[in-house]
Amino acid sequence: MEQDASLPAETASARPWWSDGSNAIPTLAVLYALAYIMYRGGGGGEDLIGRIIAHLLFLPLNLATAVLAWRASRWAGVDARTRRALRLMTAAFACVLAGNAVSFYLGMVLNGDPGASWTNIFYFPFYPLILLGLLAFPLTRREQHEHRKFMFDAAVVLLASGLAIWYLVVRPTVVTEQLTPMGSAIALAYPLGDLLVLLGLTTFLLRRPRESRGGSRAILVAGFIVYCLCDLANDLVVFKLGWAGLNWTDLTYLVAYCLLILALSRFEWPREALAAADNAAAVTTQPFSPLPYAAILMDCVLVLFVAHRQWSEPLAVLSVGTLGAMLIVVFRQVAAVQENAELISERATRQVEARFRALVQHSSDVIMIVNDAGVITYMSPSVEQILGYAPDAMTGKSLDGFLDEACGAAASHLIASAAAQPGVTAPAEWRMRHRAGHWLHVEIVGTNLLHEPTVRGIVLNARNINERKVLEAQLVHQAFHDPLTGLANRVLFLDRVSHALTMVRRHDQMLAVLFVDLDGFKTINDSLGHLAGDRLLVTVSQRLLTCVRDSDTVARLGGDEFALLIEDSTDNDAATVVAERVAAAVRHPIQLDGREVFMTASIGIATACGEGTGSDLLRNADVAMYVAKAGGKARYEHFAEEMHGKALERLELQGELRRALDRGGEFTLLYQPIVELQTGEVTGVEALVRWLHPERGTLSPAQFIPLAEETGLIVPLGRWVVREACRQAQLWQGGTERSLTLTVNVSGYQLQHEGVVDDVRDALADSGLDPRHLVLEITESVLMQENEMILKRLRALKDLGVRLAIDDFGTGYSSLGYLQRFPIDILKIDKAFVDDIGSTGAEPALVRAIIALGETLRLQTIAEGIELQQQWDGLHRLGCQMGQGYLFARPVSVAEIGTLLDEGSADGHGVSLPVRHAKTASESAA
């Protein structure tokens, strides 16, 4: 911006009113106009002095207007275009000043005609200069449709104004007979000049910046409008009234000059408007303007006025002109409707583009455009977050440079496929190099937009799937590995066995599968807790890995079951070596919670030369393991074909046992007497269950009780045995003075069931049997666990009033401390110890120690499996109180035991019982 050379920029914007005249000059102008009006209105001005004053009236105002316009053009902060406009206005008012000065000189000095035609040459430049000045102001650019609207609006204003000027000024002037042809031409020139000024004002009002409304600009426009109206009316007034007196046009001229002086004395143009106008790219929408509609309204009022006066010819002209103006307005409205439709479409397009731009810029996916040669032509900003590159760093480069070698061919194929056909390609997975150097997995989908003018390429959407790939790897690992030990699980193990069998068939080799089951693992869980059991499993799994080669596979199948796949095995000896190595590794002490734990393993071995499936091989090893466990545990067995038949038989027997319990009536109880060794008197019976199988015949407990314990069927079976035995014992004692003790075996699995105490209580209550007559017999192995839950339930049973006995005492390996901890009443000496009595002529020391221990702890002792007289005699001499065995009676039915109870008696040399002829130890007492 240019500044006034005589005034520094820092002071130009802070002038006091007395220095720049922003308030004083407009005030003086108003006072000057009021003084003139009062002077002329008071009757003055008819003499010479009045004539001089009348001719000099506008000269000071002309001078002030020109000076203020020039001064405003030199103020600091005024831009070049505004300065140019103000200087053009300065020239325009200087022309008017020159014309008035010449008129004064001719009229007052030379006594000539002040209205001579040649003097108008000073006035005529005023109009084009004002037009150029108004057009020189900073104006906003319009879009094409806005420009059309402006042209329509300007045409309406000019046409309506032209009609009014023609009717009100030109027509009366032309028809006046006082004017010469030259005078008429001069009179017509002034309305045309006013039309030029109105054109400039219309343009200025319609295209001024939004920020330039109001203030000095509005006053300036008002001043020019009043000036034009006065200029148009002045000739008619002069024609009618002459130059003498005070005309109303003089008053309006004074008002116009006062407005112009006020506007130019404080003229300003906001910097925001300048910036908007200076910006060539700034395209704005034309604001609503009432000018066209006001012009139409004016013509309509004029038509009504003329029609009322019944002027025929002028009415026709005005009607045609008004209709033309209205047609222009109609065209303008049609253009506006079309413009609105275009604007709506353009706005929708811009919204879509803005939405698309926002989606692309903020998308978590990378959007790239490549040509059919694989060169990147566009890259979305999100690439910096995902791959670390700036978009410009990848644009213009080949896509292959950011892919690994394996994905380069796949990328070329995808781009070729996308270019060959329209639509979206199938997703593909690539590995792209991150700026930091590592690789990322991305999923790519291509879309062919080569035909789209705004794209002309293949759009590739790349999504970071690195986390998904890591998660997939974790899920695959979890799906094929044990979460606790990290070993392969059953699914992976079987898959590797199947692959190994395929290789074995091709190369005529052998492989082996070892099925490993930990002995007594449940005891660890019950005594030390499941966390300790988990640590034991982890330790065992690590030891198993040391027993095999890296090429072999170790798996955890579940619980305490493990499996080993030994590939490239030459013969059974290789699998045996591994089994012995596993057994030794498991036997090594394990530290758990500050104590040493000793474990053993039962191992089944199955080998194959390619026949069968992986499941068959694993099943065979499992069967061999069960054989090893049934054979005494802590050992290994090789699979034999007959084992499979026994396993199938065991499975069938399991289903038949379940159906037998559901049907009922297939189980019965046999009873074996328990006699007092001193007198031979029968003091009790032991209830022994038998299964009356409809096809297999009578099955002993050894054939189905272990199966019932494994399947959990021991609980309902044991419940039935207790209830039936109590009922029968109460029948034997009912109505007699006989005090008969009933002994019932209780499995360790029953004691783990929380309802065992309730089952015994209900059986006693339903039968009416005195609890003192019931003895519950448990094996020593149950007490060896020293489980708090077992101890709690034994005490609860003791609280019912029943007595507890230990079966097979002396065969366990734990300390005897549990005899004081558990509420035991009876010790039953195992048959294995009784068999040695009388065979060597001396009583075994272990039997003597057990009987002595019972006397010390005040526990009753009962010897089992007495089959010979010398065994009875020896036990009697050692102080054993009670005994049972084939010497006295076999297990018999309910009817037979009743006969024995009624007829049985003893003397000093034997027992007079119907059944007492078994003499060999080879017959077992079930």
Short mmCIF file of C-alpha atoms in Angstrom, two decimals, residues 124-470:
data_model
loop_
_atom_site.label_atom_id
_atom_site.label_comp_id
_atom_site.label_asym_id
_atom_site.label_seq_id
_atom_site.Cartn_x
_atom_site.Cartn_y
_atom_site.Cartn_z
CA PHE A 124 -19.56 16.59 -18.85
CA PRO A 125 -16.31 14.82 -17.71
CA PHE A 126 -17.78 14.57 -14.21
CA TYR A 127 -20.00 11.61 -15.17
CA PRO A 128 -17.49 9.21 -16.82
CA LEU A 129 -14.92 10.09 -14.15
CA ILE A 130 -17.36 9.19 -11.36
CA LEU A 131 -18.27 5.95 -13.23
CA LEU A 132 -14.59 5.02 -13.53
CA GLY A 133 -14.00 5.94 -9.91
CA LEU A 134 -16.83 3.72 -8.66
CA LEU A 135 -15.62 0.86 -10.84
CA ALA A 136 -12.05 1.35 -9.63
CA PHE A 137 -12.92 0.50 -6.03
CA PRO A 138 -11.95 -3.03 -4.89
CA LEU A 139 -14.78 -5.33 -5.97
CA THR A 140 -15.19 -9.01 -5.35
CA ARG A 141 -14.98 -11.55 -8.14
CA ARG A 142 -18.02 -13.63 -8.87
CA GLU A 143 -18.47 -17.10 -10.25
CA GLN A 144 -19.90 -17.41 -13.70
CA HIS A 145 -23.47 -17.87 -12.53
CA GLU A 146 -23.04 -14.98 -10.09
CA HIS A 147 -21.83 -12.80 -12.95
CA ARG A 148 -24.99 -13.63 -14.89
CA LYS A 149 -27.07 -12.63 -11.91
CA PHE A 150 -25.21 -9.34 -11.69
CA MET A 151 -25.80 -8.61 -15.35
CA PHE A 152 -29.51 -9.30 -14.99
CA ASP A 153 -29.79 -7.14 -11.88
CA ALA A 154 -27.83 -4.29 -13.47
CA ALA A 155 -29.98 -4.45 -16.61
CA VAL A 156 -33.18 -4.28 -14.56
CA VAL A 157 -31.92 -1.30 -12.57
CA LEU A 158 -30.71 0.58 -15.66
CA LEU A 159 -33.88 -0.16 -17.64
CA ALA A 160 -36.18 0.86 -14.82
CA SER A 161 -34.13 3.96 -14.08
CA GLY A 162 -33.93 4.81 -17.79
CA LEU A 163 -37.70 4.61 -18.10
CA ALA A 164 -38.16 6.91 -15.13
CA ILE A 165 -35.56 9.37 -16.44
CA TRP A 166 -37.12 9.30 -19.92
CA TYR A 167 -40.57 9.96 -18.63
CA LEU A 168 -39.73 12.47 -15.90
CA VAL A 169 -36.79 14.30 -17.45
CA VAL A 170 -36.04 13.58 -21.10
CA ARG A 171 -39.57 13.74 -22.41
CA PRO A 172 -40.51 17.03 -20.72
CA THR A 173 -37.20 18.51 -21.80
CA VAL A 174 -37.53 17.47 -25.44
CA VAL A 175 -41.07 18.74 -25.81
CA THR A 176 -40.15 22.12 -24.30
CA GLU A 177 -40.16 24.74 -27.05
CA GLN A 178 -37.71 27.02 -25.21
CA LEU A 179 -34.64 24.94 -26.14
CA THR A 180 -32.68 25.09 -29.31
CA PRO A 181 -31.48 21.83 -30.86
CA MET A 182 -28.11 22.39 -29.25
CA GLY A 183 -29.77 23.09 -25.93
CA SER A 184 -31.89 19.98 -26.23
CA ALA A 185 -28.81 17.87 -26.92
CA ILE A 186 -27.05 19.35 -23.93
CA ALA A 187 -30.14 18.79 -21.78
CA LEU A 188 -30.29 15.15 -22.89
CA ALA A 189 -26.58 14.63 -22.19
CA TYR A 190 -26.99 15.22 -18.48
CA PRO A 191 -29.59 12.38 -17.95
CA LEU A 192 -27.32 10.05 -19.89
CA GLY A 193 -24.45 11.04 -17.61
CA ASP A 194 -26.61 10.37 -14.59
CA LEU A 195 -27.37 6.94 -16.02
CA LEU A 196 -23.61 6.32 -16.16
CA VAL A 197 -23.32 7.29 -12.51
CA LEU A 198 -26.26 5.01 -11.65
CA LEU A 199 -24.47 2.17 -13.53
CA GLY A 200 -21.40 2.75 -11.42
CA LEU A 201 -23.45 2.86 -8.22
CA THR A 202 -25.28 -0.33 -9.18
CA THR A 203 -22.01 -2.13 -9.85
CA PHE A 204 -20.51 -0.81 -6.63
CA LEU A 205 -23.49 -1.90 -4.56
CA LEU A 206 -23.84 -5.34 -6.14
CA ARG A 207 -20.16 -6.26 -6.15
CA ARG A 208 -18.78 -4.56 -3.10
CA PRO A 209 -17.12 -6.91 -0.52
CA ARG A 210 -19.33 -8.05 2.32
CA GLU A 211 -17.01 -6.39 4.81
CA SER A 212 -17.37 -2.98 3.12
CA ARG A 213 -21.02 -2.41 3.99
CA GLY A 214 -22.05 0.59 6.06
CA GLY A 215 -19.89 3.46 7.29
CA SER A 216 -18.39 6.06 4.94
CA ARG A 217 -19.09 3.91 1.87
CA ALA A 218 -22.84 4.00 2.53
CA ILE A 219 -22.73 7.79 3.02
CA LEU A 220 -20.75 8.17 -0.20
CA VAL A 221 -23.33 6.14 -2.13
CA ALA A 222 -26.19 8.13 -0.59
CA GLY A 223 -24.47 11.39 -1.55
CA PHE A 224 -24.09 10.34 -5.20
CA ILE A 225 -27.71 9.14 -5.37
CA VAL A 226 -29.02 12.48 -4.04
CA TYR A 227 -26.66 14.30 -6.41
CA CYS A 228 -28.00 12.41 -9.42
CA LEU A 229 -31.60 13.04 -8.43
CA CYS A 230 -30.91 16.75 -8.11
CA ASP A 231 -29.03 16.77 -11.37
CA LEU A 232 -31.98 15.16 -13.16
CA ALA A 233 -34.54 17.53 -11.69
CA ASN A 234 -32.46 20.69 -11.95
CA ASP A 235 -33.11 21.43 -15.66
CA LEU A 236 -36.87 21.10 -15.28
CA VAL A 237 -36.88 23.34 -12.27
CA VAL A 238 -34.74 25.94 -14.06
CA PHE A 239 -37.00 25.79 -17.10
CA LYS A 240 -40.08 26.37 -15.00
CA LEU A 241 -38.78 28.74 -12.28
CA GLY A 242 -35.66 30.24 -13.76
CA TRP A 243 -32.42 31.02 -11.85
CA ALA A 244 -33.96 33.44 -9.35
CA GLY A 245 -35.01 32.48 -5.86
CA LEU A 246 -34.28 29.45 -3.68
CA ASN A 247 -35.11 26.22 -5.51
CA TRP A 248 -35.65 22.88 -3.80
CA THR A 249 -32.94 21.45 -6.01
CA ASP A 250 -30.51 23.85 -4.36
CA LEU A 251 -31.45 22.33 -1.04
CA THR A 252 -30.96 18.79 -2.25
CA TYR A 253 -27.62 19.75 -3.85
CA LEU A 254 -26.53 21.07 -0.49
CA VAL A 255 -27.58 17.83 1.17
CA ALA A 256 -25.70 15.83 -1.47
CA TYR A 257 -22.49 17.84 -0.98
CA CYS A 258 -22.77 17.61 2.80
CA LEU A 259 -23.06 13.82 2.52
CA LEU A 260 -20.11 13.62 0.12
CA ILE A 261 -17.97 15.86 2.34
CA LEU A 262 -18.88 13.77 5.39
CA ALA A 263 -18.02 10.51 3.60
CA LEU A 264 -14.70 11.72 2.19
CA SER A 265 -13.59 13.41 5.40
CA ARG A 266 -13.59 10.08 7.26
CA PHE A 267 -13.30 7.69 4.32
CA GLU A 268 -11.99 4.21 5.22
CA TRP A 269 -11.83 0.78 3.56
CA PRO A 270 -11.46 -2.29 5.87
CA ARG A 271 -8.34 -4.41 5.41
CA GLU A 272 -10.49 -7.58 5.39
CA ALA A 273 -12.32 -6.30 2.33
CA LEU A 274 -9.05 -5.48 0.64
CA ALA A 275 -7.63 -8.91 1.36
CA ALA A 276 -10.74 -10.57 -0.02
CA ALA A 277 -10.66 -8.43 -3.12
CA ASP A 278 -6.91 -8.84 -3.66
CA ASN A 279 -7.14 -12.62 -3.55
CA ALA A 280 -7.70 -13.71 -7.12
CA ALA A 281 -8.92 -17.09 -5.96
CA ALA A 282 -11.47 -15.56 -3.60
CA VAL A 283 -14.81 -16.20 -5.26
CA THR A 284 -17.86 -15.24 -3.28
CA THR A 285 -21.59 -15.46 -3.71
CA GLN A 286 -23.45 -12.30 -4.55
CA PRO A 287 -25.53 -11.17 -1.58
CA PHE A 288 -29.21 -10.44 -1.88
CA SER A 289 -29.91 -6.99 -3.25
CA PRO A 290 -33.32 -5.26 -3.31
CA LEU A 291 -32.33 -2.87 -6.14
CA PRO A 292 -33.88 -4.80 -9.04
CA TYR A 293 -37.11 -5.29 -7.19
CA ALA A 294 -37.19 -1.66 -6.07
CA ALA A 295 -36.75 -0.60 -9.69
CA ILE A 296 -39.60 -2.82 -10.82
CA LEU A 297 -41.79 -1.48 -8.02
CA MET A 298 -40.96 2.06 -9.04
CA ASP A 299 -42.00 1.41 -12.62
CA CYS A 300 -45.19 -0.28 -11.53
CA VAL A 301 -46.10 2.71 -9.39
CA LEU A 302 -45.30 4.97 -12.31
CA VAL A 303 -47.47 2.92 -14.66
CA LEU A 304 -50.34 3.18 -12.22
CA PHE A 305 -49.82 6.89 -11.89
CA VAL A 306 -49.75 7.46 -15.64
CA ALA A 307 -52.70 5.17 -16.20
CA HIS A 308 -54.59 7.18 -13.64
CA ARG A 309 -53.84 10.34 -15.62
CA GLN A 310 -54.92 8.52 -18.82
CA TRP A 311 -51.82 9.33 -20.79
CA SER A 312 -52.04 7.04 -23.74
CA GLU A 313 -48.71 7.32 -25.53
CA PRO A 314 -46.42 7.51 -22.49
CA LEU A 315 -48.42 4.73 -20.91
CA ALA A 316 -47.63 2.45 -23.82
CA VAL A 317 -43.91 3.22 -23.61
CA LEU A 318 -43.86 2.75 -19.88
CA SER A 319 -45.85 -0.45 -20.10
CA VAL A 320 -43.50 -1.96 -22.66
CA GLY A 321 -40.48 -0.87 -20.66
CA THR A 322 -41.91 -2.23 -17.43
CA LEU A 323 -42.79 -5.51 -19.09
CA GLY A 324 -39.24 -5.71 -20.41
CA ALA A 325 -37.89 -5.15 -16.93
CA MET A 326 -40.20 -7.80 -15.55
CA LEU A 327 -39.08 -10.23 -18.26
CA ILE A 328 -35.50 -9.59 -17.25
CA VAL A 329 -36.45 -10.37 -13.66
CA VAL A 330 -38.11 -13.58 -14.85
CA PHE A 331 -34.98 -14.54 -16.77
CA ARG A 332 -32.99 -13.69 -13.72
CA GLN A 333 -35.14 -15.97 -11.56
CA VAL A 334 -34.82 -18.78 -14.09
CA ALA A 335 -31.06 -18.32 -13.97
CA ALA A 336 -31.26 -18.32 -10.19
CA VAL A 337 -33.16 -21.61 -10.20
CA GLN A 338 -30.59 -23.14 -12.52
CA GLU A 339 -27.86 -21.71 -10.37
CA ASN A 340 -29.42 -23.16 -7.22
CA ALA A 341 -29.54 -26.60 -8.83
CA GLU A 342 -25.90 -26.25 -9.84
CA LEU A 343 -25.00 -25.04 -6.37
CA ILE A 344 -26.81 -27.96 -4.75
CA SER A 345 -25.03 -30.40 -7.04
CA GLU A 346 -21.70 -28.65 -6.51
CA ARG A 347 -22.22 -28.55 -2.74
CA ALA A 348 -23.09 -32.25 -2.69
CA THR A 349 -19.99 -32.98 -4.76
CA ARG A 350 -17.87 -30.90 -2.41
CA GLN A 351 -19.37 -32.63 0.61
CA VAL A 352 -18.63 -36.03 -0.92
CA GLU A 353 -15.12 -34.90 -1.77
CA ALA A 354 -14.63 -33.50 1.73
CA ARG A 355 -16.01 -36.66 3.29
CA PHE A 356 -13.82 -38.82 1.07
CA ARG A 357 -10.79 -36.64 1.84
CA ALA A 358 -11.46 -36.91 5.58
CA LEU A 359 -11.94 -40.66 5.34
CA VAL A 360 -8.74 -41.10 3.37
CA GLN A 361 -6.68 -38.83 5.62
CA HIS A 362 -7.95 -40.39 8.84
CA SER A 363 -8.32 -43.97 7.66
CA SER A 364 -6.31 -46.63 9.44
CA ASP A 365 -5.82 -48.34 6.06
CA VAL A 366 -3.27 -47.27 3.49
CA ILE A 367 -4.81 -46.20 0.18
CA MET A 368 -2.42 -46.11 -2.74
CA ILE A 369 -2.86 -45.66 -6.47
CA VAL A 370 -0.52 -47.41 -8.89
CA ASN A 371 -0.44 -47.48 -12.63
CA ASP A 372 -0.49 -50.66 -14.66
CA ALA A 373 3.32 -50.82 -14.40
CA GLY A 374 3.22 -50.93 -10.60
CA VAL A 375 4.51 -47.36 -10.04
CA ILE A 376 2.92 -45.54 -7.10
CA THR A 377 1.15 -42.34 -8.17
CA TYR A 378 -0.63 -41.55 -4.90
CA MET A 379 -0.18 -42.53 -1.27
CA SER A 380 -2.56 -41.63 1.57
CA PRO A 381 -1.18 -39.88 4.71
CA SER A 382 -1.93 -42.95 6.85
CA VAL A 383 1.11 -44.67 5.35
CA GLU A 384 3.30 -42.69 7.74
CA GLN A 385 1.59 -44.27 10.76
CA ILE A 386 1.65 -47.81 9.37
CA LEU A 387 4.87 -48.05 7.34
CA GLY A 388 6.75 -45.03 8.66
CA TYR A 389 7.27 -43.40 5.23
CA ALA A 390 6.15 -39.94 4.23
CA PRO A 391 3.67 -40.13 1.31
CA ASP A 392 6.05 -38.18 -0.95
CA ALA A 393 8.85 -40.64 -0.19
CA MET A 394 6.89 -43.47 -1.85
CA THR A 395 5.15 -41.56 -4.66
CA GLY A 396 6.79 -42.12 -8.02
CA LYS A 397 8.58 -45.30 -6.95
CA SER A 398 7.91 -48.90 -7.89
CA LEU A 399 5.78 -50.91 -5.49
CA ASP A 400 8.18 -53.87 -5.72
CA GLY A 401 10.80 -51.88 -3.86
CA PHE A 402 8.73 -52.08 -0.67
CA LEU A 403 7.86 -55.80 -0.89
CA ASP A 404 9.89 -58.88 -0.08
CA GLU A 405 11.00 -61.07 -2.96
CA ALA A 406 8.33 -63.70 -2.37
CA CYS A 407 5.54 -61.11 -2.69
CA GLY A 408 6.91 -59.33 -5.78
CA ALA A 409 5.49 -61.87 -8.22
CA ALA A 410 2.17 -61.95 -6.35
CA ALA A 411 1.96 -58.14 -6.54
CA SER A 412 2.61 -58.14 -10.28
CA HIS A 413 -0.04 -60.80 -10.79
CA LEU A 414 -2.60 -58.86 -8.71
CA ILE A 415 -1.95 -55.61 -10.60
CA ALA A 416 -2.18 -57.42 -13.94
CA SER A 417 -5.43 -59.11 -12.89
CA ALA A 418 -6.92 -55.82 -11.69
CA ALA A 419 -5.94 -54.05 -14.91
CA ALA A 420 -7.41 -56.79 -17.08
CA GLN A 421 -10.92 -56.64 -15.68
CA PRO A 422 -13.08 -54.13 -13.80
CA GLY A 423 -14.21 -54.63 -10.23
CA VAL A 424 -12.48 -55.65 -7.02
CA THR A 425 -9.81 -58.34 -6.79
CA ALA A 426 -9.69 -61.08 -4.20
CA PRO A 427 -7.76 -60.18 -1.02
CA ALA A 428 -4.06 -61.00 -0.99
CA GLU A 429 -1.51 -60.97 1.80
CA TRP A 430 1.86 -59.29 1.28
CA ARG A 431 4.87 -58.49 3.41
CA MET A 432 5.87 -54.82 3.19
CA ARG A 433 9.05 -53.33 4.60
CA HIS A 434 8.67 -50.77 7.38
CA ARG A 435 10.89 -47.71 7.32
CA ALA A 436 12.55 -49.04 10.50
CA GLY A 437 13.62 -52.19 8.61
CA HIS A 438 11.22 -54.85 9.88
CA TRP A 439 8.45 -56.49 7.87
CA LEU A 440 4.71 -56.06 8.27
CA HIS A 441 1.94 -58.32 7.06
CA VAL A 442 -0.69 -56.41 5.07
CA GLU A 443 -3.89 -57.46 3.35
CA ILE A 444 -4.32 -55.96 -0.13
CA VAL A 445 -7.49 -55.47 -2.17
CA GLY A 446 -7.21 -53.93 -5.64
CA THR A 447 -9.85 -51.95 -7.56
CA ASN A 448 -9.55 -51.07 -11.24
CA LEU A 449 -10.22 -47.33 -11.70
CA LEU A 450 -8.12 -46.82 -14.83
CA HIS A 451 -11.24 -45.58 -16.61
CA GLU A 452 -12.00 -42.99 -13.93
CA PRO A 453 -10.67 -39.60 -15.11
CA THR A 454 -9.93 -38.35 -11.59
CA VAL A 455 -7.98 -41.51 -10.68
CA ARG A 456 -6.66 -43.28 -13.78
CA GLY A 457 -4.99 -46.03 -11.83
CA ILE A 458 -5.45 -49.15 -9.75
CA VAL A 459 -6.49 -48.38 -6.18
CA LEU A 460 -4.88 -50.66 -3.60
CA ASN A 461 -6.29 -50.77 -0.09
CA ALA A 462 -3.65 -52.07 2.33
CA ARG A 463 -4.63 -53.05 5.87
CA ASN A 464 -2.12 -53.84 8.61
CA ILE A 465 -2.80 -57.41 9.73
CA ASN A 466 0.39 -57.91 11.70
CA GLU A 467 -1.50 -58.22 14.98
CA ARG A 468 -3.93 -60.63 13.37
CA LYS A 469 -1.08 -62.80 12.10
CA VAL A 470 0.51 -62.85 15.55
#
